[in-house]
mmCIF file of C-alpha atoms and ligand atoms in Angstrom:
data_model
loop_
_atom_site.group_PDB
_atom_site.id
_atom_site.type_symbol
_atom_site.label_atom_id
_atom_site.label_comp_id
_atom_site.label_asym_id
_atom_site.label_seq_id
_atom_site.Cartn_x
_atom_site.Cartn_y
_atom_site.Cartn_z
ATOM 1 C CA UNK A 1 24.463 -0.683 -5.653
ATOM 2 C CA UNK A 2 24.847 3.085 -5.702
ATOM 3 C CA UNK A 3 23.549 4.895 -8.724
ATOM 4 C CA UNK A 4 26.575 7.139 -8.405
ATOM 5 C CA UNK A 5 28.586 4.287 -9.851
ATOM 6 C CA UNK A 6 26.547 4.192 -13.029
ATOM 7 C CA UNK A 7 28.266 5.943 -15.927
ATOM 8 C CA UNK A 8 25.369 7.636 -17.702
ATOM 9 C CA UNK A 9 24.446 11.140 -16.624
ATOM 10 C CA UNK A 10 20.751 10.304 -16.662
ATOM 11 C CA UNK A 11 21.392 7.508 -14.172
ATOM 12 C CA UNK A 12 22.140 10.015 -11.461
ATOM 13 C CA UNK A 13 20.756 9.342 -7.980
ATOM 14 C CA UNK A 14 17.075 10.179 -7.802
ATOM 15 C CA UNK A 15 17.590 12.576 -4.926
ATOM 16 C CA UNK A 16 20.232 14.524 -6.871
ATOM 17 C CA UNK A 17 17.881 14.971 -9.804
ATOM 18 C CA UNK A 18 14.731 15.834 -7.900
ATOM 19 C CA UNK A 19 15.719 17.378 -4.594
ATOM 20 C CA UNK A 20 13.671 20.577 -4.193
ATOM 21 C CA UNK A 21 11.669 19.672 -7.327
ATOM 22 C CA UNK A 22 9.391 17.190 -5.645
ATOM 23 C CA UNK A 23 7.274 19.002 -3.112
ATOM 24 C CA UNK A 24 3.896 18.499 -1.484
ATOM 25 C CA UNK A 25 1.446 20.362 -3.705
ATOM 26 C CA UNK A 26 -1.712 19.646 -1.753
ATOM 27 C CA UNK A 27 -2.586 17.272 1.043
ATOM 28 C CA UNK A 28 -5.899 15.500 0.778
ATOM 29 C CA UNK A 29 -5.047 12.058 2.154
ATOM 30 C CA UNK A 30 -3.722 10.722 5.417
ATOM 31 C CA UNK A 31 -2.331 7.234 4.987
ATOM 32 C CA UNK A 32 -2.236 5.389 8.289
ATOM 33 C CA UNK A 33 0.120 2.450 8.575
ATOM 34 C CA UNK A 34 -1.477 0.892 11.602
ATOM 35 C CA UNK A 35 1.051 -1.901 12.027
ATOM 36 C CA UNK A 36 3.173 -4.659 10.570
ATOM 37 C CA UNK A 37 1.153 -7.597 11.815
ATOM 38 C CA UNK A 38 -0.155 -9.793 8.985
ATOM 39 C CA UNK A 39 -1.440 -13.348 8.750
ATOM 40 C CA UNK A 40 1.008 -14.116 5.915
ATOM 41 C CA UNK A 41 4.540 -13.087 4.870
ATOM 42 C CA UNK A 42 4.742 -12.312 1.135
ATOM 43 C CA UNK A 43 8.149 -12.364 -0.487
ATOM 44 C CA UNK A 44 7.698 -8.879 -2.005
ATOM 45 C CA UNK A 45 6.316 -7.168 1.128
ATOM 46 C CA UNK A 46 7.955 -3.741 1.392
ATOM 47 C CA UNK A 47 7.049 -3.405 5.045
ATOM 48 C CA UNK A 48 8.237 -6.931 5.968
ATOM 49 C CA UNK A 49 4.968 -7.862 7.612
ATOM 50 C CA UNK A 50 4.335 -11.302 9.042
ATOM 51 C CA UNK A 51 2.466 -13.108 11.848
ATOM 52 C CA UNK A 52 5.563 -12.584 14.022
ATOM 53 C CA UNK A 53 5.351 -8.762 13.858
ATOM 54 C CA UNK A 54 2.925 -8.645 16.753
ATOM 55 C CA UNK A 55 4.975 -6.604 19.235
ATOM 56 C CA UNK A 56 4.026 -3.146 20.516
ATOM 57 C CA UNK A 57 6.873 -1.501 18.626
ATOM 58 C CA UNK A 58 5.369 -2.672 15.313
ATOM 59 C CA UNK A 59 1.704 -1.859 15.882
ATOM 60 C CA UNK A 60 -0.194 1.320 16.702
ATOM 61 C CA UNK A 61 -1.385 1.443 20.299
ATOM 62 C CA UNK A 62 -4.575 3.099 21.482
ATOM 63 C CA UNK A 63 -3.126 6.420 22.765
ATOM 64 C CA UNK A 64 -1.318 6.933 19.442
ATOM 65 C CA UNK A 65 -4.429 5.962 17.477
ATOM 66 C CA UNK A 66 -6.494 8.516 19.437
ATOM 67 C CA UNK A 67 -4.009 11.295 18.682
ATOM 68 C CA UNK A 68 -3.958 10.388 14.986
ATOM 69 C CA UNK A 69 -7.758 10.399 14.733
ATOM 70 C CA UNK A 70 -8.034 13.652 16.634
ATOM 71 C CA UNK A 71 -5.434 15.310 14.356
ATOM 72 C CA UNK A 72 -7.115 14.111 11.158
ATOM 73 C CA UNK A 73 -10.569 15.228 12.239
ATOM 74 C CA UNK A 74 -9.197 18.683 13.074
ATOM 75 C CA UNK A 75 -7.956 19.150 9.502
ATOM 76 C CA UNK A 76 -10.799 19.470 6.999
ATOM 77 C CA UNK A 77 -8.441 19.273 4.009
ATOM 78 C CA UNK A 78 -7.883 15.616 4.882
ATOM 79 C CA UNK A 79 -10.834 14.146 3.025
ATOM 80 C CA UNK A 80 -9.487 10.618 2.541
ATOM 81 C CA UNK A 81 -8.150 8.207 5.132
ATOM 82 C CA UNK A 82 -6.153 5.310 3.696
ATOM 83 C CA UNK A 83 -5.573 2.402 6.100
ATOM 84 C CA UNK A 84 -2.643 0.145 5.383
ATOM 85 C CA UNK A 85 -0.447 -2.322 7.239
ATOM 86 C CA UNK A 86 0.182 -5.284 7.657
ATOM 87 C CA UNK A 87 -3.377 -6.412 7.707
ATOM 88 C CA UNK A 88 -5.096 -3.431 9.366
ATOM 89 C CA UNK A 89 -8.004 -5.524 10.654
ATOM 90 C CA UNK A 90 -5.625 -7.390 12.991
ATOM 91 C CA UNK A 91 -5.033 -4.236 15.021
ATOM 92 C CA UNK A 92 -7.667 -3.948 17.819
ATOM 93 C CA UNK A 93 -7.892 -0.165 17.243
ATOM 94 C CA UNK A 94 -8.832 -0.489 13.579
ATOM 95 C CA UNK A 95 -12.592 -0.800 14.042
ATOM 96 C CA UNK A 96 -13.185 2.205 16.254
ATOM 97 C CA UNK A 97 -10.847 4.332 14.141
ATOM 98 C CA UNK A 98 -12.803 3.468 10.978
ATOM 99 C CA UNK A 99 -16.067 4.177 12.774
ATOM 100 C CA UNK A 100 -14.809 7.595 13.899
ATOM 101 C CA UNK A 101 -13.724 8.609 10.397
ATOM 102 C CA UNK A 102 -16.849 7.246 8.709
ATOM 103 C CA UNK A 103 -19.100 9.027 11.226
ATOM 104 C CA UNK A 104 -17.284 12.279 10.400
ATOM 105 C CA UNK A 105 -17.998 11.802 6.693
ATOM 106 C CA UNK A 106 -14.438 11.092 5.604
ATOM 107 C CA UNK A 107 -13.805 8.795 2.677
ATOM 108 C CA UNK A 108 -12.118 5.701 4.093
ATOM 109 C CA UNK A 109 -10.009 3.362 1.987
ATOM 110 C CA UNK A 110 -8.692 0.136 3.400
ATOM 111 C CA UNK A 111 -5.900 -2.044 2.015
ATOM 112 C CA UNK A 112 -7.120 -5.575 2.398
ATOM 113 C CA UNK A 113 -5.329 -8.852 2.104
ATOM 114 C CA UNK A 114 -8.217 -11.153 1.133
ATOM 115 C CA UNK A 115 -6.500 -14.257 2.515
ATOM 116 C CA UNK A 116 -7.298 -12.873 5.972
ATOM 117 C CA UNK A 117 -11.030 -13.082 5.268
ATOM 118 C CA UNK A 118 -10.841 -16.445 3.538
ATOM 119 C CA UNK A 119 -8.422 -18.097 5.912
ATOM 120 C CA UNK A 120 -9.931 -20.923 7.929
ATOM 121 C CA UNK A 121 -8.247 -21.604 11.250
ATOM 122 C CA UNK A 122 -7.700 -25.049 12.654
ATOM 123 C CA UNK A 123 -11.066 -26.302 13.834
ATOM 124 C CA UNK A 124 -12.907 -24.495 10.999
ATOM 125 C CA UNK A 125 -13.350 -21.079 12.677
ATOM 126 C CA UNK A 126 -13.077 -18.010 10.459
ATOM 127 C CA UNK A 127 -11.817 -15.381 12.839
ATOM 128 C CA UNK A 128 -12.148 -12.526 10.361
ATOM 129 C CA UNK A 129 -15.513 -13.387 8.839
ATOM 130 C CA UNK A 130 -16.805 -10.077 10.334
ATOM 131 C CA UNK A 131 -14.649 -8.069 7.945
ATOM 132 C CA UNK A 132 -16.800 -7.845 4.745
ATOM 133 C CA UNK A 133 -19.986 -6.748 6.522
ATOM 134 C CA UNK A 134 -17.996 -4.286 8.643
ATOM 135 C CA UNK A 135 -16.532 -2.751 5.488
ATOM 136 C CA UNK A 136 -19.974 -2.553 3.875
ATOM 137 C CA UNK A 137 -21.622 -1.007 6.934
ATOM 138 C CA UNK A 138 -19.196 1.919 6.739
ATOM 139 C CA UNK A 139 -19.051 2.037 2.914
ATOM 140 C CA UNK A 140 -15.283 1.620 2.858
ATOM 141 C CA UNK A 141 -13.486 1.549 -0.457
ATOM 142 C CA UNK A 142 -11.640 -1.768 -0.470
ATOM 143 C CA UNK A 143 -8.311 -2.276 -2.204
ATOM 144 C CA UNK A 144 -7.576 -5.984 -2.185
ATOM 145 C CA UNK A 145 -4.220 -7.435 -3.150
ATOM 146 C CA UNK A 146 -4.451 -10.198 -5.735
ATOM 147 C CA UNK A 147 -1.126 -10.616 -7.538
ATOM 148 C CA UNK A 148 -2.507 -12.952 -10.214
ATOM 149 C CA UNK A 149 -5.629 -14.854 -11.236
ATOM 150 C CA UNK A 150 -3.584 -18.073 -11.402
ATOM 151 C CA UNK A 151 -3.075 -20.258 -8.316
ATOM 152 C CA UNK A 152 0.570 -21.089 -8.959
ATOM 153 C CA UNK A 153 1.649 -17.446 -9.100
ATOM 154 C CA UNK A 154 -0.287 -16.339 -6.028
ATOM 155 C CA UNK A 155 0.953 -19.243 -3.913
ATOM 156 C CA UNK A 156 4.514 -18.613 -5.092
ATOM 157 C CA UNK A 157 4.392 -15.012 -3.884
ATOM 158 C CA UNK A 158 2.181 -15.370 -0.791
ATOM 159 C CA UNK A 159 2.595 -18.946 0.382
ATOM 160 C CA UNK A 160 0.776 -22.247 -0.060
ATOM 161 C CA UNK A 161 -3.004 -21.937 0.188
ATOM 162 C CA UNK A 162 -3.010 -18.156 -0.348
ATOM 163 C CA UNK A 163 -4.858 -18.416 -3.662
ATOM 164 C CA UNK A 164 -7.778 -20.444 -2.350
ATOM 165 C CA UNK A 165 -8.075 -18.227 0.728
ATOM 166 C CA UNK A 166 -8.014 -15.122 -1.514
ATOM 167 C CA UNK A 167 -10.767 -16.474 -3.751
ATOM 168 C CA UNK A 168 -12.865 -17.242 -0.712
ATOM 169 C CA UNK A 169 -12.235 -13.752 0.653
ATOM 170 C CA UNK A 170 -13.183 -12.061 -2.642
ATOM 171 C CA UNK A 171 -16.360 -14.137 -2.898
ATOM 172 C CA UNK A 172 -17.303 -13.040 0.628
ATOM 173 C CA UNK A 173 -16.792 -9.407 -0.402
ATOM 174 C CA UNK A 174 -18.965 -9.900 -3.510
ATOM 175 C CA UNK A 175 -21.653 -11.510 -1.342
ATOM 176 C CA UNK A 176 -21.787 -8.285 0.717
ATOM 177 C CA UNK A 177 -22.251 -6.238 -2.452
ATOM 178 C CA UNK A 178 -18.610 -5.278 -3.078
ATOM 179 C CA UNK A 179 -17.878 -4.931 -6.785
ATOM 180 C CA UNK A 180 -21.636 -5.133 -7.424
ATOM 181 C CA UNK A 181 -23.264 -2.135 -5.729
ATOM 182 C CA UNK A 182 -22.015 1.246 -7.004
ATOM 183 C CA UNK A 183 -21.239 2.551 -3.509
ATOM 184 C CA UNK A 184 -19.210 -0.550 -2.527
ATOM 185 C CA UNK A 185 -16.072 -0.303 -4.622
ATOM 186 C CA UNK A 186 -13.673 -3.207 -4.773
ATOM 187 C CA UNK A 187 -10.360 -2.613 -6.542
ATOM 188 C CA UNK A 188 -7.752 -5.322 -6.930
ATOM 189 C CA UNK A 189 -4.002 -4.799 -6.880
ATOM 190 C CA UNK A 190 -1.584 -6.587 -9.172
ATOM 191 C CA UNK A 191 2.178 -6.636 -8.730
ATOM 192 C CA UNK A 192 4.633 -8.561 -10.910
ATOM 193 C CA UNK A 193 5.811 -11.973 -9.759
ATOM 194 C CA UNK A 194 9.390 -11.374 -10.985
ATOM 195 C CA UNK A 195 11.763 -8.437 -11.585
ATOM 196 C CA UNK A 196 9.851 -6.768 -14.386
ATOM 197 C CA UNK A 197 7.616 -3.750 -14.816
ATOM 198 C CA UNK A 198 3.854 -4.306 -14.647
ATOM 199 C CA UNK A 199 2.118 -4.738 -18.008
ATOM 200 C CA UNK A 200 -0.358 -2.123 -19.249
ATOM 201 C CA UNK A 201 -3.118 -1.724 -16.659
ATOM 202 C CA UNK A 202 -6.246 -1.643 -18.857
ATOM 203 C CA UNK A 203 -5.705 -4.849 -20.872
ATOM 204 C CA UNK A 204 -4.634 -6.681 -17.719
ATOM 205 C CA UNK A 205 -7.797 -5.486 -15.961
ATOM 206 C CA UNK A 206 -9.897 -6.904 -18.807
ATOM 207 C CA UNK A 207 -8.031 -10.222 -18.511
ATOM 208 C CA UNK A 208 -8.530 -10.367 -14.711
ATOM 209 C CA UNK A 209 -12.232 -9.558 -15.069
ATOM 210 C CA UNK A 210 -12.747 -12.220 -17.686
ATOM 211 C CA UNK A 211 -10.819 -14.938 -15.834
ATOM 212 C CA UNK A 212 -12.101 -14.313 -12.291
ATOM 213 C CA UNK A 213 -15.677 -14.116 -13.583
ATOM 214 C CA UNK A 214 -15.358 -17.248 -15.689
ATOM 215 C CA UNK A 215 -13.626 -19.326 -13.027
ATOM 216 C CA UNK A 216 -15.431 -18.161 -9.872
ATOM 217 C CA UNK A 217 -18.071 -15.546 -10.717
ATOM 218 C CA UNK A 218 -15.956 -12.873 -8.955
ATOM 219 C CA UNK A 219 -16.618 -9.224 -9.858
ATOM 220 C CA UNK A 220 -14.629 -6.099 -9.056
ATOM 221 C CA UNK A 221 -14.332 -2.477 -10.186
ATOM 222 C CA UNK A 222 -10.758 -1.700 -11.184
ATOM 223 C CA UNK A 223 -7.378 -3.379 -11.311
ATOM 224 C CA UNK A 224 -4.443 -1.283 -10.130
ATOM 225 C CA UNK A 225 -0.947 -2.297 -11.221
ATOM 226 C CA UNK A 226 1.897 -1.564 -8.794
ATOM 227 C CA UNK A 227 5.640 -1.912 -9.347
ATOM 228 C CA UNK A 228 7.653 -3.945 -6.841
ATOM 229 C CA UNK A 229 9.881 -1.491 -5.025
ATOM 230 C CA UNK A 230 13.587 -2.386 -4.740
ATOM 231 C CA UNK A 231 13.551 -2.341 -0.947
ATOM 232 C CA UNK A 232 13.116 -4.704 2.019
ATOM 233 C CA UNK A 233 12.359 -8.392 1.324
ATOM 234 C CA UNK A 234 12.179 -7.984 -2.426
ATOM 235 C CA UNK A 235 15.539 -6.199 -2.510
ATOM 236 C CA UNK A 236 17.136 -8.929 -0.382
ATOM 237 C CA UNK A 237 15.790 -11.586 -2.744
ATOM 238 C CA UNK A 238 17.148 -9.750 -5.794
ATOM 239 C CA UNK A 239 20.508 -9.333 -4.057
ATOM 240 C CA UNK A 240 20.673 -13.034 -3.200
ATOM 241 C CA UNK A 241 19.932 -13.903 -6.824
ATOM 242 C CA UNK A 242 22.366 -11.300 -8.226
ATOM 243 C CA UNK A 243 19.549 -9.505 -10.056
ATOM 244 C CA UNK A 244 19.342 -6.209 -8.157
ATOM 245 C CA UNK A 245 21.570 -4.190 -10.472
ATOM 246 C CA UNK A 246 19.686 -5.280 -13.596
ATOM 247 C CA UNK A 247 16.355 -4.480 -11.932
ATOM 248 C CA UNK A 248 17.549 -1.012 -10.903
ATOM 249 C CA UNK A 249 18.802 -0.314 -14.412
ATOM 250 C CA UNK A 250 15.453 -1.407 -15.803
ATOM 251 C CA UNK A 251 13.626 1.023 -13.501
ATOM 252 C CA UNK A 252 15.986 3.900 -14.283
ATOM 253 C CA UNK A 253 15.939 3.327 -18.028
ATOM 254 C CA UNK A 254 12.131 3.366 -17.924
ATOM 255 C CA UNK A 255 12.024 6.727 -16.101
ATOM 256 C CA UNK A 256 9.002 8.719 -17.279
ATOM 257 C CA UNK A 257 8.862 12.401 -16.337
ATOM 258 C CA UNK A 258 5.096 12.440 -16.955
ATOM 259 C CA UNK A 259 4.638 10.437 -13.739
ATOM 260 C CA UNK A 260 6.106 13.125 -11.475
ATOM 261 C CA UNK A 261 3.003 15.258 -11.144
ATOM 262 C CA UNK A 262 0.797 12.437 -9.901
ATOM 263 C CA UNK A 263 3.214 10.806 -7.443
ATOM 264 C CA UNK A 264 1.235 9.923 -4.343
ATOM 265 C CA UNK A 265 3.784 11.522 -2.026
ATOM 266 C CA UNK A 266 2.791 14.952 -3.380
ATOM 267 C CA UNK A 267 -0.749 14.637 -2.091
ATOM 268 C CA UNK A 268 -0.541 12.696 1.150
ATOM 269 C CA UNK A 269 1.009 12.329 4.580
ATOM 270 C CA UNK A 270 1.928 8.902 5.870
ATOM 271 C CA UNK A 271 1.871 8.214 9.586
ATOM 272 C CA UNK A 272 3.546 5.124 11.018
ATOM 273 C CA UNK A 273 2.542 2.891 13.929
ATOM 274 C CA UNK A 274 4.349 5.109 16.458
ATOM 275 C CA UNK A 275 2.884 8.379 15.120
ATOM 276 C CA UNK A 276 5.989 9.523 13.250
ATOM 277 C CA UNK A 277 5.480 11.012 9.797
ATOM 278 C CA UNK A 278 6.778 10.123 6.339
ATOM 279 C CA UNK A 279 6.120 11.120 2.749
ATOM 280 C CA UNK A 280 4.971 7.640 1.766
ATOM 281 C CA UNK A 281 4.799 4.069 3.030
ATOM 282 C CA UNK A 282 7.995 3.095 1.194
ATOM 283 C CA UNK A 283 9.891 5.824 3.023
ATOM 284 C CA UNK A 284 8.411 4.542 6.264
ATOM 285 C CA UNK A 285 9.790 1.093 5.414
ATOM 286 C CA UNK A 286 13.237 2.664 4.900
ATOM 287 C CA UNK A 287 12.919 5.000 7.891
ATOM 288 C CA UNK A 288 13.520 7.867 5.467
ATOM 289 C CA UNK A 289 11.940 10.785 7.321
ATOM 290 C CA UNK A 290 10.342 13.854 5.790
ATOM 291 C CA UNK A 291 13.030 16.562 5.418
ATOM 292 C CA UNK A 292 12.773 19.028 8.280
ATOM 293 C CA UNK A 293 10.299 16.847 10.159
ATOM 294 C CA UNK A 294 12.778 14.153 11.184
ATOM 295 C CA UNK A 295 11.811 14.308 14.846
ATOM 296 C CA UNK A 296 8.141 15.170 14.427
ATOM 297 C CA UNK A 297 5.077 13.185 15.302
ATOM 298 C CA UNK A 298 1.908 13.794 13.304
ATOM 299 C CA UNK A 299 0.361 15.817 16.112
ATOM 300 C CA UNK A 300 3.376 18.164 16.185
ATOM 301 C CA UNK A 301 2.611 19.299 12.643
ATOM 302 C CA UNK A 302 -0.031 21.376 10.914
ATOM 303 C CA UNK A 303 -0.928 21.254 7.230
ATOM 304 C CA UNK A 304 1.041 24.459 6.735
ATOM 305 C CA UNK A 305 4.183 22.522 7.656
ATOM 306 C CA UNK A 306 3.595 20.169 4.730
ATOM 307 C CA UNK A 307 2.452 22.329 1.817
ATOM 308 C CA UNK A 308 5.389 23.239 -0.414
ATOM 309 C CA UNK A 309 7.774 21.110 1.665
ATOM 310 C CA UNK A 310 10.414 19.028 -0.158
ATOM 311 C CA UNK A 311 9.825 15.281 -0.230
ATOM 312 C CA UNK A 312 12.463 12.845 0.994
ATOM 313 C CA UNK A 313 13.655 10.779 -1.979
ATOM 314 C CA UNK A 314 16.230 8.108 -2.752
ATOM 315 C CA UNK A 315 16.910 5.618 -5.522
ATOM 316 C CA UNK A 316 13.874 3.462 -4.718
ATOM 317 C CA UNK A 317 11.753 6.343 -6.074
ATOM 318 C CA UNK A 318 12.686 5.179 -9.568
ATOM 319 C CA UNK A 319 10.184 2.405 -8.868
ATOM 320 C CA UNK A 320 7.370 4.973 -8.840
ATOM 321 C CA UNK A 321 8.479 6.788 -11.989
ATOM 322 C CA UNK A 322 9.169 3.828 -14.292
ATOM 323 C CA UNK A 323 6.966 3.220 -17.315
ATOM 324 C CA UNK A 324 3.350 4.129 -16.626
ATOM 325 C CA UNK A 325 4.297 4.961 -13.042
ATOM 326 C CA UNK A 326 3.183 3.339 -9.834
ATOM 327 C CA UNK A 327 1.337 4.545 -6.783
ATOM 328 C CA UNK A 328 -1.060 3.280 -4.142
ATOM 329 C CA UNK A 329 -3.738 3.936 -6.785
ATOM 330 C CA UNK A 330 -2.029 2.015 -9.584
ATOM 331 C CA UNK A 331 -0.548 3.375 -12.825
ATOM 332 C CA UNK A 332 -0.115 7.162 -13.011
ATOM 333 C CA UNK A 333 -0.228 7.871 -16.742
HETATM 334 S S1 LIG B 1 -0.490 -9.385 2.594
HETATM 335 FE FE1 LIG B 1 0.374 -7.331 2.279
HETATM 336 S S2 LIG B 1 1.066 -6.672 4.318
HETATM 337 FE FE2 LIG B 1 0.757 -8.910 4.415
HETATM 338 S S3 LIG B 1 2.802 -9.768 3.999
HETATM 339 FE FE3 LIG B 1 1.662 -9.677 2.049
HETATM 340 S S4 LIG B 1 2.269 -7.710 1.137
HETATM 341 FE FE4 LIG B 1 2.820 -7.624 3.313
HETATM 342 S S1 LIG B 2 8.913 6.155 -3.152
HETATM 343 FE FE1 LIG B 2 7.459 7.041 -4.612
HETATM 344 S S2 LIG B 2 5.843 7.923 -3.358
HETATM 345 FE FE2 LIG B 2 7.614 7.578 -2.023
HETATM 346 S S3 LIG B 2 8.769 9.502 -2.015
HETATM 347 FE FE3 LIG B 2 9.626 8.217 -3.632
HETATM 348 S S4 LIG B 2 8.494 8.832 -5.492
HETATM 349 FE FE4 LIG B 2 7.319 9.555 -3.751
#
């Protein structure tokens, strides 16, 4: 559906409303999408990760990883490194990259799918049991996806067995001190099961804390609510079910101008598995390149190229500006 076809003036395409308005104001974070390989295939995954995405075109190789690390360490303004994927731990370059950033004193965040830690392979081996202690050794901030505290909802979105594996993974993180020691922060991420906006973040956090503690003794720091973006697998599902137009209208009608200032794209650079640059991970998923940097690799740019530069936008951006807003760090207002 094109927003151009919608009759109301305020349902204009996002890019038409905000071209030249949305610019990079400061750059403090480099988000590294290290690859699309994941041990599961969630039905809302914007990057369409799965166990089958194991080819070289989908995952960062060592020469690219070295150039990315070298670039980031040359730029002191980049204080935070945010690893995402896929499941970043499945990339063989992940560990030495984390070690390099941690040794240089950068704040490292890692987007974790806790089923990876809790998953038991045939024969009982836990291939990724090294993950929690590795995180703790380098004091990573862990952002673990946990779309609900109820088994039925998690398994619906992530596949049979995902809930139990997630619980096991979160317990392993708690056992290493995550969510318990002040320096080992564990934040969980909620996203709606269906085509609706996330509920208010604070009351939902209280509910998660109460239920996960009562059922399993699990502790964590914050819950971040994230809106499902109308792209990739989730978009295809909505299209198949004839619900895309209604979802888009819901996002547009909930537009909240107060979210614009805090949009994550204003403060970060996203680099994909091949070293090309984007304004955010959603734009990477859509291959929507940063305006003026369409052919650039990270190492072709300097921070001066980014500051004040317009951000590439399209209608999916209404997902970030609806209601309380949505970003890699949860609600914006
Ligand atoms: S765990 Fe994350 S990266 Fe993996 S398929 Fe699910 S949403 Fe995608
Ligand atoms: S999808 Fe969100 S973060 Fe990405 S460019 Fe649009 S508004 Fe910014």
